[in-house]
Coordinates of C-alpha atoms and ligand atoms in Angstrom, one line a residue:
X1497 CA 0.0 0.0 0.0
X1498 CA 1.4 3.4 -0.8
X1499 CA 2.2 5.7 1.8
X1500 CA -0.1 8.7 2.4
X1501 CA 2.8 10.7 2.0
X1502 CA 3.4 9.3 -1.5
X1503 CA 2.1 11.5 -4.4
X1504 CA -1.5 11.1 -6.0
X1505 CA -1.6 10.4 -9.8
X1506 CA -1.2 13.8 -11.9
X1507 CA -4.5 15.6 -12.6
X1508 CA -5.7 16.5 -15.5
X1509 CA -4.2 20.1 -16.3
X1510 CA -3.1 21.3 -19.6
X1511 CA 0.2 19.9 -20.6
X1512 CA 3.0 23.1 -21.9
X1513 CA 2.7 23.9 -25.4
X1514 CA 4.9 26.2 -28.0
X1515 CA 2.3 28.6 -28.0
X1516 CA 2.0 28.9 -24.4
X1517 CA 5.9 29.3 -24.3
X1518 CA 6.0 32.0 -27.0
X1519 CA 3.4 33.9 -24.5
X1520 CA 5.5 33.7 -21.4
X1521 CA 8.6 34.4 -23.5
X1522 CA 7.0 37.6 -24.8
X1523 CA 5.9 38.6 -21.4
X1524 CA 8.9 37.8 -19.4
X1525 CA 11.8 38.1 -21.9
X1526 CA 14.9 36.4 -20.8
X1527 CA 12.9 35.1 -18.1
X1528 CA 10.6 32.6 -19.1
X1529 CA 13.5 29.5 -18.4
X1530 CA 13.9 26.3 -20.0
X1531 CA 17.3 25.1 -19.9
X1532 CA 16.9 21.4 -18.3
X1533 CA 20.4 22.3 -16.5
X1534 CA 19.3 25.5 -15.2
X1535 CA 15.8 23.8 -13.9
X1536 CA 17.1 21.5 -12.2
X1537 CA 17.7 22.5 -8.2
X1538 CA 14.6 24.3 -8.8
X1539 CA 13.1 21.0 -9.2
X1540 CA 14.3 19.4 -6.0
X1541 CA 13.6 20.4 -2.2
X1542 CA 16.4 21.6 0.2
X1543 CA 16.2 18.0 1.9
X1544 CA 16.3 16.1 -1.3
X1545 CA 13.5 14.7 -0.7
X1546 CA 11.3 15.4 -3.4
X1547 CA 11.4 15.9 -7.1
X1548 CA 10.1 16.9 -9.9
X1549 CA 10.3 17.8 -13.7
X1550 CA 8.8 21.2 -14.6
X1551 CA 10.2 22.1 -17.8
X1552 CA 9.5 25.7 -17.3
X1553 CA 10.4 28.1 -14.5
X1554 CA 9.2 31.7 -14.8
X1555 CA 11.0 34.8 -13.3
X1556 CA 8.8 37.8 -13.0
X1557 CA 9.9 41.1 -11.6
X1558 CA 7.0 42.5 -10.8
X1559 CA 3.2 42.1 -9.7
X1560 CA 1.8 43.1 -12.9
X1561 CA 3.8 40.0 -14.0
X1562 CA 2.7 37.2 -11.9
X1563 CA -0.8 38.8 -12.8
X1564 CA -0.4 38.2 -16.4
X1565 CA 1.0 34.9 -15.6
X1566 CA -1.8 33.6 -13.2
X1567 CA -4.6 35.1 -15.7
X1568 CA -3.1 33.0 -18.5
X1569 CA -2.1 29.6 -16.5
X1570 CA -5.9 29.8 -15.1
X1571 CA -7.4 30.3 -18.9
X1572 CA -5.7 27.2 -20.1
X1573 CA -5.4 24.9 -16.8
X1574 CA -1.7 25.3 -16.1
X1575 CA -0.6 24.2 -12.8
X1576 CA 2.1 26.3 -10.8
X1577 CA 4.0 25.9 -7.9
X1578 CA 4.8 29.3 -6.3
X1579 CA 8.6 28.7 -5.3
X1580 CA 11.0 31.4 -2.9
X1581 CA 13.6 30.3 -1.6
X1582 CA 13.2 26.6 -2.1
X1583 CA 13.8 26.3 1.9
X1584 CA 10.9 24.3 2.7
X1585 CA 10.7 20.8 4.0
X1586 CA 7.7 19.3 3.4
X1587 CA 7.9 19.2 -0.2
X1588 CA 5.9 22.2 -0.5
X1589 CA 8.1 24.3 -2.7
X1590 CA 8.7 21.9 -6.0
X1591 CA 6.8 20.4 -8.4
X1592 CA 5.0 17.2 -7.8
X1593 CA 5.0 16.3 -11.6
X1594 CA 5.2 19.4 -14.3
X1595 CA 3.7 22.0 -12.7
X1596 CA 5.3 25.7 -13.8
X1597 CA 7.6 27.1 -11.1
X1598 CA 6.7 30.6 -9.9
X1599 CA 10.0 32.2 -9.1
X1600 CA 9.8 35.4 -6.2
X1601 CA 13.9 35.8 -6.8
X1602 CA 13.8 38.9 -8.9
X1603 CA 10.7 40.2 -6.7
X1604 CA 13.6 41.6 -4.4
X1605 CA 12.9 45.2 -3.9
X1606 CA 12.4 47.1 -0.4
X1607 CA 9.8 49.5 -1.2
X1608 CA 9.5 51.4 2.2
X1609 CA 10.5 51.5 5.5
X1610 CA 9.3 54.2 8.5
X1611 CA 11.3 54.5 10.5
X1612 CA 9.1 55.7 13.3
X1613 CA 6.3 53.1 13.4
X1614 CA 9.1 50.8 12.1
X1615 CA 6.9 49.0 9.6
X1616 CA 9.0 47.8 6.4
X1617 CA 7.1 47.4 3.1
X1618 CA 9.1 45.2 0.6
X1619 CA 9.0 42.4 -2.2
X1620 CA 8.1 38.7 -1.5
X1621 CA 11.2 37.3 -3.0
X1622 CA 13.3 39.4 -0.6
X1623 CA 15.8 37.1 1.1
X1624 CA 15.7 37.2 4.7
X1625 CA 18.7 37.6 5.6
X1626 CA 19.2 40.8 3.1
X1627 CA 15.9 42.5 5.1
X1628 CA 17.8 41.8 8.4
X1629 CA 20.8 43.4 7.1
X1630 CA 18.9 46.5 5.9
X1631 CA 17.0 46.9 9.1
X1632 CA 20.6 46.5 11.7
X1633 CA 21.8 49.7 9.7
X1634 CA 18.4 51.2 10.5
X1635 CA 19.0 50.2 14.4
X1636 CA 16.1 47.6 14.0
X1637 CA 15.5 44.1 13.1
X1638 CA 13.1 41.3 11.3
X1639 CA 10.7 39.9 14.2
X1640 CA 11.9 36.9 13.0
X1641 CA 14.8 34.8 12.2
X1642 CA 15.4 31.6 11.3
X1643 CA 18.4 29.2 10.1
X1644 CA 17.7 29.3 6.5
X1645 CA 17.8 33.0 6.8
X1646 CA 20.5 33.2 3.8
X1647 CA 18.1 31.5 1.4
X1648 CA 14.5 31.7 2.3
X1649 CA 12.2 34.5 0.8
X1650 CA 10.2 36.7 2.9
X1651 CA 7.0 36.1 0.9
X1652 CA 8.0 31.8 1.6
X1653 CA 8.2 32.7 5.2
X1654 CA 4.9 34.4 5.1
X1655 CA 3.2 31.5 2.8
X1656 CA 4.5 28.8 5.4
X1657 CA 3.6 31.2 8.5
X1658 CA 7.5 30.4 9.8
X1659 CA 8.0 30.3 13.5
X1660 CA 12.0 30.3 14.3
X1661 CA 14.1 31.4 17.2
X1662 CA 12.3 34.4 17.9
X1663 CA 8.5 33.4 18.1
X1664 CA 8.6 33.7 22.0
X1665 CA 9.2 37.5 22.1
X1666 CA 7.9 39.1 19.1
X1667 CA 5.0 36.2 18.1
X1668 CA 4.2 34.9 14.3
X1669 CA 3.8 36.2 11.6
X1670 CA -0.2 36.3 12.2
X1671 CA 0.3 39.4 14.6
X1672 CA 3.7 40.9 12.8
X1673 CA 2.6 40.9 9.4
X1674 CA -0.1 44.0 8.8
X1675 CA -0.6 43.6 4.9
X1676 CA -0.4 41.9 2.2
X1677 CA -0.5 42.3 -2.0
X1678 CA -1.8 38.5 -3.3
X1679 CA -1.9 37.8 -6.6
X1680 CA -5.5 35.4 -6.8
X1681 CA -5.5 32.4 -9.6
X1682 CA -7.4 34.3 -11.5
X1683 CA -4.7 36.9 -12.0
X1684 CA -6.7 39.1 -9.9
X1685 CA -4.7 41.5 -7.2
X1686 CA -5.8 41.8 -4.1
X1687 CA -4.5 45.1 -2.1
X1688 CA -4.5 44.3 1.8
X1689 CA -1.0 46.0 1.7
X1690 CA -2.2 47.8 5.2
X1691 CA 1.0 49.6 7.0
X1692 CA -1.5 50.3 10.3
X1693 CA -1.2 48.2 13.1
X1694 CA -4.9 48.1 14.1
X1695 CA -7.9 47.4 11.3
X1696 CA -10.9 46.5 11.9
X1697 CA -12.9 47.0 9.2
X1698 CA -14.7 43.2 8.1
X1699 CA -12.7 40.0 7.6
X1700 CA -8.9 40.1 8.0
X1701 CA -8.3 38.4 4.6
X1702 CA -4.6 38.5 4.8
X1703 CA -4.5 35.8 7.6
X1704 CA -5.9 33.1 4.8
X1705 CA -2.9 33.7 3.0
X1706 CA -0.5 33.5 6.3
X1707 CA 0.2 29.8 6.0
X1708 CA -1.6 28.8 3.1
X1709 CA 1.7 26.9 1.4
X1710 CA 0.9 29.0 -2.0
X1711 CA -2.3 27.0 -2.4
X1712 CA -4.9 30.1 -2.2
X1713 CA -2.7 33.1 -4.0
X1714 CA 0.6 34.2 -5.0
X1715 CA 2.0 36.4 -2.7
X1716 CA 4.2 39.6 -3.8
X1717 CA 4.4 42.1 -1.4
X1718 CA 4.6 41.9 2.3
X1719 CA 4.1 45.0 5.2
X1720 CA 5.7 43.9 8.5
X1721 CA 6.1 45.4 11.9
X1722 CA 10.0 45.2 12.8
X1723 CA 11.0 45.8 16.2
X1724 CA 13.8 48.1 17.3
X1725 CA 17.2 46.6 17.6
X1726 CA 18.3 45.8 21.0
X1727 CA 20.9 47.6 22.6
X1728 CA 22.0 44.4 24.6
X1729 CA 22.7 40.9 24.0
X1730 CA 23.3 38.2 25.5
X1731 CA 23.4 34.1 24.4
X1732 CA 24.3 31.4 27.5
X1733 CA 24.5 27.9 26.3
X1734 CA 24.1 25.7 29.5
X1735 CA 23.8 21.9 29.7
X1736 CA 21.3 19.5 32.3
X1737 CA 21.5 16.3 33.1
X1738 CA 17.4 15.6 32.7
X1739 CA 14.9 16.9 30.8
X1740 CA 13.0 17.6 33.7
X1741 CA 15.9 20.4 34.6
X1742 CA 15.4 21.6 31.5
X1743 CA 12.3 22.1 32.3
X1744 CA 12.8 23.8 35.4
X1745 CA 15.0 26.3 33.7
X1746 CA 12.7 27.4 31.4
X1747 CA 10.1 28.1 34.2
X1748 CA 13.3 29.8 36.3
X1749 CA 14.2 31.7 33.1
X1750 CA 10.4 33.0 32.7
X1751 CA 10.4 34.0 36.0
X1752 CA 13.8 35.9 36.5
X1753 CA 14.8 37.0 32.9
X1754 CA 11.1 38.2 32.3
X1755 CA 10.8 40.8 29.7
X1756 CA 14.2 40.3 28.6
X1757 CA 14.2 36.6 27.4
X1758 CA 14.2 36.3 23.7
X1759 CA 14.8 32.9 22.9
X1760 CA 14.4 29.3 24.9
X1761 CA 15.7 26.9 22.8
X1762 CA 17.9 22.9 23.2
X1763 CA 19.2 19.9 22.0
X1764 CA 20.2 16.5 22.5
X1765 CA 23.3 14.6 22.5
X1766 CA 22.5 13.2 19.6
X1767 CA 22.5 16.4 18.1
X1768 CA 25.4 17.3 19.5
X1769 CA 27.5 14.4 18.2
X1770 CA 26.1 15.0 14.4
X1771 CA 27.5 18.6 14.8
X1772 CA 30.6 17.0 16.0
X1773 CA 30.7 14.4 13.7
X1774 CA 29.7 15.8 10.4
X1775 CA 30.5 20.0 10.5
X1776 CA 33.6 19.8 13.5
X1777 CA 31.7 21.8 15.6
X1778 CA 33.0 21.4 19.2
X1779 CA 31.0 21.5 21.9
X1780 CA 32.0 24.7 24.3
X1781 CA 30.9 23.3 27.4
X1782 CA 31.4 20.0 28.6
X1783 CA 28.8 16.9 27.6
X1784 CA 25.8 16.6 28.7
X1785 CA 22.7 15.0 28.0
X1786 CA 20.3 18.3 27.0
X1787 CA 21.4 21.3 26.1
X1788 CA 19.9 24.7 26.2
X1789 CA 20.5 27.9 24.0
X1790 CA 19.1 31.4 26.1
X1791 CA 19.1 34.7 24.5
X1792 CA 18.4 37.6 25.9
X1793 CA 17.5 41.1 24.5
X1794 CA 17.2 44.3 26.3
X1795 CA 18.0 47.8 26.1
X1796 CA 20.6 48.5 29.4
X1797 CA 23.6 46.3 29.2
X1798 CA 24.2 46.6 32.8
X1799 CA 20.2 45.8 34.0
X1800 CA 20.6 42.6 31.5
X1801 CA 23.8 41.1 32.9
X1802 CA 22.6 41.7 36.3
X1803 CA 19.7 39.9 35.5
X1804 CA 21.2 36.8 33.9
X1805 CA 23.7 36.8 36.6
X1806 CA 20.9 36.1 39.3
X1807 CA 19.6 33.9 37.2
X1808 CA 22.4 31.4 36.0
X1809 CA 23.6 31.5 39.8
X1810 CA 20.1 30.5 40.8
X1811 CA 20.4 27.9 37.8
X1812 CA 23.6 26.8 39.4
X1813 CA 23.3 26.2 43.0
X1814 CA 20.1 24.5 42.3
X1815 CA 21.8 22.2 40.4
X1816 CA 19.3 22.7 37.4
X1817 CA 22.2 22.9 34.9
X1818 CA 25.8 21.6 35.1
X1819 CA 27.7 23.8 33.2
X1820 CA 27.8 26.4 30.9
X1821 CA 29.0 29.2 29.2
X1822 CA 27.8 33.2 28.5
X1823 CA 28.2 35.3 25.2
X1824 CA 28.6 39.1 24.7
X1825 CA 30.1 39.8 21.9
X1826 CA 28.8 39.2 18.2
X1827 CA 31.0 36.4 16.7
X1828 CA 30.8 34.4 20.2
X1829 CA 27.0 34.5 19.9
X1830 CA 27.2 33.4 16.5
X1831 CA 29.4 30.3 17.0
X1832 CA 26.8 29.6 20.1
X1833 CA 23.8 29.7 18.1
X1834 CA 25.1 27.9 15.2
X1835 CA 25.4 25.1 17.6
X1836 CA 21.6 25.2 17.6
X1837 CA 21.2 26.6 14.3
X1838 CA 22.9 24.2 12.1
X1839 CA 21.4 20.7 13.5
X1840 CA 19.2 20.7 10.8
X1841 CA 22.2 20.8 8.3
X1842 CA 24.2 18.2 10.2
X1843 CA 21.2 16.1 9.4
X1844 CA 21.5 16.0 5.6
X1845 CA 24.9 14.5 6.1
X1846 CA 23.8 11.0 8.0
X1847 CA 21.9 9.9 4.8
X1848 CA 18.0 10.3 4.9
X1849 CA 16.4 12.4 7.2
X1850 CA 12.1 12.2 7.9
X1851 CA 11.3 14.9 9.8
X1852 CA 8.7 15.8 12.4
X1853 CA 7.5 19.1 13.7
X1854 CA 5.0 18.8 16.8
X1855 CA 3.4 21.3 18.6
X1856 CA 2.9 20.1 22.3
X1857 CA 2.1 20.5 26.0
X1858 CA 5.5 21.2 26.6
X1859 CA 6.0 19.1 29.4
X1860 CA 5.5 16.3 26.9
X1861 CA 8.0 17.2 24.1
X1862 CA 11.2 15.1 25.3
X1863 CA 8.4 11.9 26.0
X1864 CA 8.0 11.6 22.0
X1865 CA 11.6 11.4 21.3
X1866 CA 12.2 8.5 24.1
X1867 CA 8.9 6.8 23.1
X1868 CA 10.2 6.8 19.4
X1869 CA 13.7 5.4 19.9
X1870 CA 12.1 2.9 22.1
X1871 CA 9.8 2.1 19.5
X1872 CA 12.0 1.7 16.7
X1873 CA 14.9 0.1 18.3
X1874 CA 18.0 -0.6 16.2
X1875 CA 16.1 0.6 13.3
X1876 CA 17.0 3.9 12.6
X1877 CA 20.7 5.2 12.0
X1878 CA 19.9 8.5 14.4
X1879 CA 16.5 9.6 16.6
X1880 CA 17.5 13.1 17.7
X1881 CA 15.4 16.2 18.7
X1882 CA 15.8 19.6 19.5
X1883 CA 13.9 22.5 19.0
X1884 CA 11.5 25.7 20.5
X1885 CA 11.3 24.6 23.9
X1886 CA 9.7 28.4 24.1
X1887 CA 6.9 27.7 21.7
X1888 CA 6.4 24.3 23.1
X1889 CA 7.6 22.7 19.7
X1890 CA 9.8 19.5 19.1
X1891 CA 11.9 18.5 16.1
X1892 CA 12.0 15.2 16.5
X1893 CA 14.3 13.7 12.9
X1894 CA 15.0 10.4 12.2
X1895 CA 17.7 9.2 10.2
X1896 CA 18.5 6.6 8.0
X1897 CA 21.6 6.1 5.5
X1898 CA 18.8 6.0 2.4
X1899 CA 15.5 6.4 2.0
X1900 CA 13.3 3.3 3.7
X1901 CA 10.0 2.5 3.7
X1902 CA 10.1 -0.1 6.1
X1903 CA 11.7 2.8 8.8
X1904 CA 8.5 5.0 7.1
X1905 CA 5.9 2.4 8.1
X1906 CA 7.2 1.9 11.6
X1907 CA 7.4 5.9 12.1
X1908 CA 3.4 6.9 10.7
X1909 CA 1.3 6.8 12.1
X1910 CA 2.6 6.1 15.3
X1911 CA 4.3 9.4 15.6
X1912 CA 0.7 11.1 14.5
X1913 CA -1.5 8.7 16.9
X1914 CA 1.1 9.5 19.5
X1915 CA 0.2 13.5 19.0
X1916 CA -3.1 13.4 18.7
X1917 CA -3.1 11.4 21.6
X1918 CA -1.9 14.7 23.6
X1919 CA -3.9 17.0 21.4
X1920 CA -0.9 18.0 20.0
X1921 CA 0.0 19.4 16.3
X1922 CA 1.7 17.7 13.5
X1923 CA 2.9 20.5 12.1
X1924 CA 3.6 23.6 14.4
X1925 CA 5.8 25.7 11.7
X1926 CA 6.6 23.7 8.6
X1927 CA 3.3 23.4 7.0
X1928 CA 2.1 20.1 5.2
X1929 CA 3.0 20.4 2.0
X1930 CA 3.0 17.3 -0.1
X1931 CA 3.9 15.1 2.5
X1932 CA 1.6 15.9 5.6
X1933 CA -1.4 17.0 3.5
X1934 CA -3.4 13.8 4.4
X1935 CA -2.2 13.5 8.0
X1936 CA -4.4 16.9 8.8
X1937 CA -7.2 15.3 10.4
X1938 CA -4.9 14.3 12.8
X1939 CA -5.0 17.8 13.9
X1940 CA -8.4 19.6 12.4
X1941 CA -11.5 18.0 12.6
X1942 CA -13.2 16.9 9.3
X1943 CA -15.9 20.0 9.1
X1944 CA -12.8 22.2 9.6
X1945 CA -11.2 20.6 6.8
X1946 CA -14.2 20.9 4.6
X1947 CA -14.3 24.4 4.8
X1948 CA -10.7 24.7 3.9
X1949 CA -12.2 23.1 0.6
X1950 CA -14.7 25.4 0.4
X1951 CA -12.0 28.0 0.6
X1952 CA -9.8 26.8 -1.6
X1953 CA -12.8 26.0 -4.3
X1954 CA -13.8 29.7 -4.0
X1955 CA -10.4 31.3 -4.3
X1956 CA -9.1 28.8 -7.2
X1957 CA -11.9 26.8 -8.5
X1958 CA -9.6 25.1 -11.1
X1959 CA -7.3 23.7 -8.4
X1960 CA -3.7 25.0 -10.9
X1961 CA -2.5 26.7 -7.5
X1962 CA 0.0 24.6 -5.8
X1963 CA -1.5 21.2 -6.9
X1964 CA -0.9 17.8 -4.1
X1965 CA -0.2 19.8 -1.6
X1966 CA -1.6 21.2 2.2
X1967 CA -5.4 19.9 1.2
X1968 CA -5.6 15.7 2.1
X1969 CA -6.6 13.6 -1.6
X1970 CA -9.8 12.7 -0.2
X1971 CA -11.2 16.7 -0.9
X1972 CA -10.9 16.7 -4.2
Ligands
FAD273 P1 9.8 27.9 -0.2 O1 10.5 26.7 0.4 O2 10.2 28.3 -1.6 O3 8.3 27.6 -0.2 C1 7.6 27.1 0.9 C2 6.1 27.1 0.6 O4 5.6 28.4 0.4 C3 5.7 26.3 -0.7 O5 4.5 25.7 -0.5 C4 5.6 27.4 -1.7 O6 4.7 27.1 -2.7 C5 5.1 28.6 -0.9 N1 5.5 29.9 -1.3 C6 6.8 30.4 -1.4 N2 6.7 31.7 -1.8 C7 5.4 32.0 -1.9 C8 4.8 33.2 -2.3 N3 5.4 34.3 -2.6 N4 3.4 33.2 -2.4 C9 2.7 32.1 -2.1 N5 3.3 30.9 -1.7 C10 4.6 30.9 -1.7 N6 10.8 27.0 9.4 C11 10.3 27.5 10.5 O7 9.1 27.7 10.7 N7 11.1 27.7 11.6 C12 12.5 27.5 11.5 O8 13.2 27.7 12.5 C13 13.0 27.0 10.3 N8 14.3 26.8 10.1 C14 14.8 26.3 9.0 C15 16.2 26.0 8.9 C16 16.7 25.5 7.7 C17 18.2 25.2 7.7 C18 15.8 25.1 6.7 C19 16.4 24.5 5.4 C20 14.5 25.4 6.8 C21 13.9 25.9 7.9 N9 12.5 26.2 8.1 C22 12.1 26.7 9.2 C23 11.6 25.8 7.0 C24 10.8 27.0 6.4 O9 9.5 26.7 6.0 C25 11.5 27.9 5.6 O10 12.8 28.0 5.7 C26 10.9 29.2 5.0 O11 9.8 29.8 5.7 C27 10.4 28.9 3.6 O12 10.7 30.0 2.8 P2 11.2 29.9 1.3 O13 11.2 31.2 0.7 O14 12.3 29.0 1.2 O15 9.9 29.1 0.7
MLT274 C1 14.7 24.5 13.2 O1 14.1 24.9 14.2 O2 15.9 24.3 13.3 C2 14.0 24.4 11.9 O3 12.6 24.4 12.1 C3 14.5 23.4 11.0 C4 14.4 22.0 11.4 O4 13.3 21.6 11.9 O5 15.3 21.2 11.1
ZN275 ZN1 12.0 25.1 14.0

């Protein structure tokens, strides 16, 4: 039996024709690509994972572009697979079979940023990492960050609702992001590209496109609220013996760090020996079985270390964490978080890596990661986790040395039935893309899927946006 994850047969869309390339060449010119070579990481996900064969990837500049392009792709049943960054890992971002692919990469402009209300109006394909740069010179900052921060777009962060290291101080995307410019299937534009921080006036329409995996619209221009810079920062990496302490020091941290933690984050051993292993990262403190990654932001350098002072002491005589060690300075804090931040990269290097991303109670999040090694036994190569303790969100990633659907079979359902079981999600920032879409009733009941449908019918009745993915098989 196939897996649920496994693609459905390819609908029946229109199939490319010379014509239809002459009409994209004409209105994109230089930009309408074909070249199999130049196609091809375009046609495979950042894990490797998935892939595809669209013969034809389109590069528009402008909204006025993807508006043309949408008009015509909906006239003559054309699938397309909006693509940014190509960061995503549910195998969301390519092409199932030939769908077109939707470039955002030349939709990089910043169009304006106040720097009073500090809201930032800009492109979708702007790279995160480029908008973070332009805001530090500015004395502020993106509300959120992530590890693929070199690569992903801001419109892909947007149409995947990201979370990342920062959700616990500045929120999601749902209460950052103020407007929005969506191109519709249809090829018609839709201007929610608010810059006010409070509108009420009817049904917030931007949130439908906040998370919607670029199955409901084409997003190409994005109005965000960016915080001020802080004036102080600090990273600790510490290391517990138990989860449980782990625990404890996230409830110390709340309590004496208060309005100056930023970020709550850990990892495991196992983690810890892949970035050993595979990227030389050493370890700056000594081993331990958990380890913790604590920023704090604030705006009186003195007030902060006083603060974290009390607090690792505390942390220390109650013998919550066994060692550790405190950053100031910029390239110190780098090398700390990249101990966090490049887990998921020290992944890729064991082999195959199926990845889970559960929301839970987090009291429970360590429990899956036992439950699954237990459960699987020799099976896997790796079963590691880390994650947003913060948010209460596990990665837990398995690894094997190729893809196996044996180690598949023996991983779903049980790590679904084993979050539902706790009212948990099974996806808290990644999305579902192709490979969760018909997992989702693990999480949504069936009338709240059903009106997704609805949704989706109403906003691109011919189904060409985004095709196989988000929506389970049994909607359409
Ligand atoms: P893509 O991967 O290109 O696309 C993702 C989805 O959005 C696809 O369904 C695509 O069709 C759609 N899409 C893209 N652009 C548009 C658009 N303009 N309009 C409509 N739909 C669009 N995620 C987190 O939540 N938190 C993390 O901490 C995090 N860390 C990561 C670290 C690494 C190293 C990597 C590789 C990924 C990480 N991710 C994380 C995954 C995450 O989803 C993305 O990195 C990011 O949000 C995707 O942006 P992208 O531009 O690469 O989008
Ligand atoms: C992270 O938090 O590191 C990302 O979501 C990526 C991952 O899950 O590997
Ligand atoms: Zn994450």
């Amino acid at each position: 039996r196939p897996s649920p994850a496994a693609a459905p047969d390819r609908l029946p869309f229109s199939r490319i024709t010379q014509e239809d390339l002459a009409f994209f060449r004409k209105i994109l010119p230089g930009r309408a690509v074909t070249d199999p070579d130049l196609l091809e990481s375009s046609n495979v996900d950042w894990l490797k994972s998935v892939k595809g064969s669209s013969e034809l990837l389109l590069r528009p500049q402008t909204t006025e572009e993807v508006s043309q392009i949408l008009k015509y792709c909906n006239s003559r049943n054309l699938a397309v697979n909006p693509q940014g960054g190509n960061t995503g890992l549910v195998g969301g971002s390519v092409p199932v079979y030939d769908e077109i692919i939707l470039s955002t990469a030349l939709m990089n402009n910043i169009l304006t940023f106040d720097s009073i209300s500090g809201i930032l109006t800009c492109q979708a394909g702007c790279v995160l990492e480029n908008l973070s740069l332009y805001l530090d010179d500015r004395d502020y900052i993106m509300p959120l960050d992530l590890g693929a921060k070199g690569s992903c777009h801001i419109g892909g962060n947007v149409a995947t609702n990201a979370g990342g290291l920062r959700l616990l101080r500045y929120g999601s995307l749902r209460g950052t992001v103020l407007g929005l410019e969506v191109v519709l299937a249809d090829g018609r534009v839709l201007d929610c590209l608010a810059t006010l921080r409070k509108d009420n006036t009817g049904y917030d329409l931007k949130q439908l496109f906040i998370g919607s995996e670029g199955t409901l619209g084409v997003i190409t221009s994005v109005s965000i609220l960016c915080p001020r810079k802080p004036k102080s920062v600090n990273v600790v990496f510490l290391g517990c013996e138990t989860f449980e302490q782990l625990l404890k020091t996230f409830q110390l941290s709340r309590g004496m760090l208060g309005e100056i933690l930023s970020a709550f984050e850990f990892l495991d051993s196992e983690c810890m020996r892949l970035l050993n292993t595979h990227l030389k990262l050493r370890n700056p403190i000594s081993d331990c079985p958990f380890y913790i990654v604590i920023e704090t932001s604030g705006s009186d350098s003195t007030h902060d270390g006083e603060k974290l002072h009390h607090f690792l002491e505390e942390a220390m005589t109650s013998s919550l964490v066994t060692d550790g060690t405190v950053a100031t300075e910029d390239s110190k804090i780098k090398a700390l978080w990249s101990m966090r931040e490049r887990v998921t990269e020290a992944l890729t290097h064991e082999g195959f890596t199926y990845k889970y991303d559960i929301s839970l109670p987090v009291e429970r999040i360590y429990q899956l990661v036992t439950d699954m090694r237990e459960h699987l036994g020799g099976r896997a190569k790796s079963v590691v986790g880390y994650g947003h303790v913060g948010d209460g969100n596990l990665h837990l990633n398995v690894t094997s040395a190729a893809k196996d659907p044996a180690l598949l079979a023996a991983i779903e359902p049980f790590v679904y039935e084993w979050t539902a079981s706790c009212n948990g999600s099974i996806s808290a920032e990644h999305g579902l893309g192709l490979k969760k879409r018909n997992y989702i009733y693990y999480s949504k009941p069936s009338q709240a899927v059903a009106l997704m449908g609805d949704i989706k019918a109403m906003l691109d009745p011919k189904g060409i946006l985004n095709p196989y993915k988000t929506l389970p098989d049994d909607l359409k």
